[in-house]
C-alpha atoms as a printed R data frame, in Angstrom:
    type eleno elety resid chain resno        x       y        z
1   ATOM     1    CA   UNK     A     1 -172.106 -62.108 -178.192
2   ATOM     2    CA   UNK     A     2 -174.721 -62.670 -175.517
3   ATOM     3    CA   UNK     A     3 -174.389 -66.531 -174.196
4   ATOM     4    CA   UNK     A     4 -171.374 -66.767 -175.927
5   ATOM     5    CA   UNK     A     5 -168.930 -66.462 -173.594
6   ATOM     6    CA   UNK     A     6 -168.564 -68.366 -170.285
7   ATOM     7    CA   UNK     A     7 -168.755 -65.691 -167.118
8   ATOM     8    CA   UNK     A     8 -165.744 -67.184 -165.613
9   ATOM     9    CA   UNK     A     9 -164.215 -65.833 -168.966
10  ATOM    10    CA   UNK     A    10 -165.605 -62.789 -167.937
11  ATOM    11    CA   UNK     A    11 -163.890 -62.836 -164.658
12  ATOM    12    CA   UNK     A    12 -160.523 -63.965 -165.995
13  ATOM    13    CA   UNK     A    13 -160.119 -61.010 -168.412
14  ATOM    14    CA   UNK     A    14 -161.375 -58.917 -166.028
15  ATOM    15    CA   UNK     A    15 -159.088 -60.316 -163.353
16  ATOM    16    CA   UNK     A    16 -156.275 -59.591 -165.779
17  ATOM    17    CA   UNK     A    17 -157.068 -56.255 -166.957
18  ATOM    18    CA   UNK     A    18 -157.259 -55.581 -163.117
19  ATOM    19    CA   UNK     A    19 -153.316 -56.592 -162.981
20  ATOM    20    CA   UNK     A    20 -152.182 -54.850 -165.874
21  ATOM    21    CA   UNK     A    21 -153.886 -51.780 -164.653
22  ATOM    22    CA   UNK     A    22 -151.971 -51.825 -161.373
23  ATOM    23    CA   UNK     A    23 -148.607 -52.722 -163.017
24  ATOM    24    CA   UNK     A    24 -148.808 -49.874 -165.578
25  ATOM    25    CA   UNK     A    25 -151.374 -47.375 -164.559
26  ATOM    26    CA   UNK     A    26 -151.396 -47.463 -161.019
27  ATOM    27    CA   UNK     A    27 -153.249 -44.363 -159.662
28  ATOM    28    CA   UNK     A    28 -152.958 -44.764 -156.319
29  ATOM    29    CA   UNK     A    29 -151.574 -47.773 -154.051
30  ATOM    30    CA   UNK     A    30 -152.391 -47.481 -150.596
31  ATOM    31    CA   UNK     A    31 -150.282 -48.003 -147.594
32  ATOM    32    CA   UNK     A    32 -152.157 -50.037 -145.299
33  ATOM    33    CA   UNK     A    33 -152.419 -53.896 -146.153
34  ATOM    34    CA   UNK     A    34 -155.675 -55.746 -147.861
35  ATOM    35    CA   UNK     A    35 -153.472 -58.680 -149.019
36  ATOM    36    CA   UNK     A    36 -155.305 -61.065 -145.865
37  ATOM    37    CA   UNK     A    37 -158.672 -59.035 -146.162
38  ATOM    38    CA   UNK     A    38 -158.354 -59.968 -150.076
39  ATOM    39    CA   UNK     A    39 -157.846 -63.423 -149.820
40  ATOM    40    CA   UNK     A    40 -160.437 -63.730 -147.677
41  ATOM    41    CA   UNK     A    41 -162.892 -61.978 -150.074
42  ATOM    42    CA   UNK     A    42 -161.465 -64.831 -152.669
43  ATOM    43    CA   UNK     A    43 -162.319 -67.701 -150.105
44  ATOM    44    CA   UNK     A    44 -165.670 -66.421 -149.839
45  ATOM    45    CA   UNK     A    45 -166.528 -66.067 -153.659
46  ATOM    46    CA   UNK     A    46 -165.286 -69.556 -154.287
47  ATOM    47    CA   UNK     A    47 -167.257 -71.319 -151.181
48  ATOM    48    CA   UNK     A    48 -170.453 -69.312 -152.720
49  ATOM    49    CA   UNK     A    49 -169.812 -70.609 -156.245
50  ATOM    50    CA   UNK     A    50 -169.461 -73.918 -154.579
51  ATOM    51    CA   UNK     A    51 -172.438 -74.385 -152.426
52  ATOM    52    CA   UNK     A    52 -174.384 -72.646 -155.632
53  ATOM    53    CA   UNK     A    53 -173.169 -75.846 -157.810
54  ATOM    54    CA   UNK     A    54 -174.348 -78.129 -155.163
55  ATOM    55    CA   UNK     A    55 -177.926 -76.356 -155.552
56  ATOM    56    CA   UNK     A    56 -177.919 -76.968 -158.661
57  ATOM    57    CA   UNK     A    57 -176.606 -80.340 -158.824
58  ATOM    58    CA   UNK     A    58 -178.854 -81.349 -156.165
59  ATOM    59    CA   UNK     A    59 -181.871 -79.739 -157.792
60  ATOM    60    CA   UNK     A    60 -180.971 -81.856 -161.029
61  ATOM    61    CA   UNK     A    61 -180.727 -79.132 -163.168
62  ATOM    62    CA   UNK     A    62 -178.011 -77.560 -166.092
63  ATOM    63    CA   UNK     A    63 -175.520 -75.664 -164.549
64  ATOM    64    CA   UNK     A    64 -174.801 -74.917 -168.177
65  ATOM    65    CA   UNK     A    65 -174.898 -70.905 -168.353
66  ATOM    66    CA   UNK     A    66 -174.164 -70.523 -172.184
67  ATOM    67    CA   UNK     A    67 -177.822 -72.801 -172.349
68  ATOM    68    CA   UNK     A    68 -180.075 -71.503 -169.586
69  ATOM    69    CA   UNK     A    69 -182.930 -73.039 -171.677
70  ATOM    70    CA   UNK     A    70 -181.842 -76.917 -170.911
71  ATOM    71    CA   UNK     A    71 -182.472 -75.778 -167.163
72  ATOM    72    CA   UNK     A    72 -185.112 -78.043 -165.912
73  ATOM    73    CA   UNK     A    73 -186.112 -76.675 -162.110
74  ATOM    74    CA   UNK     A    74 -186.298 -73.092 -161.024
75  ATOM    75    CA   UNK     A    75 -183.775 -73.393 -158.060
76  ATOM    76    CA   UNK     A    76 -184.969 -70.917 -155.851
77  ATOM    77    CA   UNK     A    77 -183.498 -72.347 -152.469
78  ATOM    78    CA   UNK     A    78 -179.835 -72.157 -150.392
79  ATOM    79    CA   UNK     A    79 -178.145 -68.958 -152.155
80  ATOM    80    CA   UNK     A    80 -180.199 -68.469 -154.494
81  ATOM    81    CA   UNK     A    81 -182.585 -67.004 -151.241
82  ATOM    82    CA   UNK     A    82 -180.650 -64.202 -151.315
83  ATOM    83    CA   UNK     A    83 -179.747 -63.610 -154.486
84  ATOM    84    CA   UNK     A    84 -181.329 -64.947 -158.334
85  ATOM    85    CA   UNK     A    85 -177.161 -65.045 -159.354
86  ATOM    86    CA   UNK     A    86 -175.093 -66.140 -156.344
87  ATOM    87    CA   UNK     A    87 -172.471 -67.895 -159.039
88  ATOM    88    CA   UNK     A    88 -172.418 -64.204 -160.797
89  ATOM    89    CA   UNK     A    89 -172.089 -62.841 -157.311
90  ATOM    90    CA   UNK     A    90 -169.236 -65.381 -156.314
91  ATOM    91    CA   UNK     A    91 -167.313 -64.474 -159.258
92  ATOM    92    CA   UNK     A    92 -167.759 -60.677 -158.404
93  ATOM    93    CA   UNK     A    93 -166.581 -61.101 -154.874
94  ATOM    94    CA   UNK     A    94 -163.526 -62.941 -156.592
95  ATOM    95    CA   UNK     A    95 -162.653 -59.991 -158.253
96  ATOM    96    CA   UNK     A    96 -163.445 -57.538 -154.799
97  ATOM    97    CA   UNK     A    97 -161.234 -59.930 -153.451
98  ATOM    98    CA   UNK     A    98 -158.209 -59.367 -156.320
99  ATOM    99    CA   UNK     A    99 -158.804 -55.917 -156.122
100 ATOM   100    CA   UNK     A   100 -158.245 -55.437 -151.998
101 ATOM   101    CA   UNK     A   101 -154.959 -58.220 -152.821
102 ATOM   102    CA   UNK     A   102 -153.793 -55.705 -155.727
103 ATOM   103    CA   UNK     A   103 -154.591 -53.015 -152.767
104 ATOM   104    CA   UNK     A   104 -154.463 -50.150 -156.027
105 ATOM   105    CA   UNK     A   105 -157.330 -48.133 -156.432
106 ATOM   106    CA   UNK     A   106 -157.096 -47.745 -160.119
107 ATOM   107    CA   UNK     A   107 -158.672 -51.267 -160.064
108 ATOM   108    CA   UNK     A   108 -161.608 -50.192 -158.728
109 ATOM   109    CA   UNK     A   109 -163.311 -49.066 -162.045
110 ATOM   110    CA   UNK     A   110 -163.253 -52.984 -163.284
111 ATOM   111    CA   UNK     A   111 -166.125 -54.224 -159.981
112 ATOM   112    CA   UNK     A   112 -168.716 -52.145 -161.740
113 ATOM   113    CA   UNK     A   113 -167.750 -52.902 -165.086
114 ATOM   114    CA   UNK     A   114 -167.397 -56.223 -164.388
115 ATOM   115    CA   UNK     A   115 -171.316 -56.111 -163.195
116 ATOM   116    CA   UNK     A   116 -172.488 -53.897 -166.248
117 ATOM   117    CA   UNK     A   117 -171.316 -56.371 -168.624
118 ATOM   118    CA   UNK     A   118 -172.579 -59.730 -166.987
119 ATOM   119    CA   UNK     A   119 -175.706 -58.086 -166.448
120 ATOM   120    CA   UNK     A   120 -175.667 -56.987 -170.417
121 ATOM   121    CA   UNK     A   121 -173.920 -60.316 -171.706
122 ATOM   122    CA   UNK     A   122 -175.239 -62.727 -169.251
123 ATOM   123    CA   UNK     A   123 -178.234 -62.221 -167.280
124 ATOM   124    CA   UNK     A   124 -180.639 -60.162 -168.979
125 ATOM   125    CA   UNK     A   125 -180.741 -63.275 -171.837
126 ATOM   126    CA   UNK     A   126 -180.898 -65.820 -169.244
127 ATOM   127    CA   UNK     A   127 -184.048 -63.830 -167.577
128 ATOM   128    CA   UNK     A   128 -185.578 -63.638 -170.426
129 ATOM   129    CA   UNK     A   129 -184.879 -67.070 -171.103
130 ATOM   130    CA   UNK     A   130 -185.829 -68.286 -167.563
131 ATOM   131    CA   UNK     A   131 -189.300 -66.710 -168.066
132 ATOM   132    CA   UNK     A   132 -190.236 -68.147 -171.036
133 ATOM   133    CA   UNK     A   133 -189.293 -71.652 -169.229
134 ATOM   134    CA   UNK     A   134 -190.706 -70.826 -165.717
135 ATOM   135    CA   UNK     A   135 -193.456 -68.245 -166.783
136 ATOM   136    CA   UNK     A   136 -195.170 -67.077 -163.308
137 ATOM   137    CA   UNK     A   137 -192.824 -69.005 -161.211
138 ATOM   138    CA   UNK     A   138 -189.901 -67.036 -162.339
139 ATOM   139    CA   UNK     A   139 -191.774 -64.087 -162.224
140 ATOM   140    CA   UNK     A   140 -192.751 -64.531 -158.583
141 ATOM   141    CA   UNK     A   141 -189.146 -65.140 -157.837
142 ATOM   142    CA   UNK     A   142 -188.049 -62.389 -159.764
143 ATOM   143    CA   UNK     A   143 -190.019 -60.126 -157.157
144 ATOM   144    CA   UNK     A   144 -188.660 -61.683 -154.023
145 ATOM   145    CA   UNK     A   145 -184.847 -62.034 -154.865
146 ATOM   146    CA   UNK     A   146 -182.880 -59.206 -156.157
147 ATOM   147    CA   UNK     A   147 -180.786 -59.647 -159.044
148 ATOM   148    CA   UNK     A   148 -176.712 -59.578 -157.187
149 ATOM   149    CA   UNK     A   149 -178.148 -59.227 -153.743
């Protein structure tokens, strides 16, 4: 299943299990309001998944993720500074986002499950993929930028 599914895919069912969990097995909704705070969170993922697509569209390379080996620069500039997955890590702060809008805690337990299984289904094959295409280049990089941030 590795490459086979597209991480916003990921985030979706996620996103949903997230819902369902605080509609039928909420284990604790707090009082104080996140709803803003949430949304927020949301506007931030998106506007890093969108200046990460402009790195990449700029640099002239796939932004295909279920074929990391049509990519054709290492784009190691703008976001990806700071971190080698800032599309991964918008799509995670979408769903820190969801969960602070939910404002149930039950949700929590989906954020580092989320991360587990991109990391399993979607980066580890692209890294190895990436080196094989970038060799000491990616290597370098690999050493300078964390993996989320």
């Amino acid at each position: 299943m590795k490459l086979k599914i597209p991480p916003p895919v990921y985030m979706l069912t996620f996103a949903i299990l997230m819902w369902l969990s605080s509609k039928y097995f909420p284990l604790y909704i707090w009082s104080f309001d996140t709803q803003n705070f949430g949304i927020a969170i949301i506007l931030l993922g998106f506007c890093i998944d969108f200046i990460s697509l402009i790195g990449f569209l700029h640099s002239k390379t796939s932004i295909n993720p279920m074929k990391p080996e049509q990519a054709q620069t290492l784009v190691t500039s703008g976001m990806h500074k700071f971190s080698r997955n800032p599309m991964y890590l918008g799509l995670l702060l979408l769903l820190t986002g969801w969960f602070l809008y939910l404002g149930v805690l039950s949700t929590l337990i989906f954020l580092p499950l989320f991360i587990w299984t991109l990391t399993k289904m979607q980066i580890q094959p692209e890294e190895e993929i990436l080196e094989e295409l970038f060799g000491h280049s990616y290597l370098e990089y690999k050493l300078k930028v964390r993996r989320w941030l």
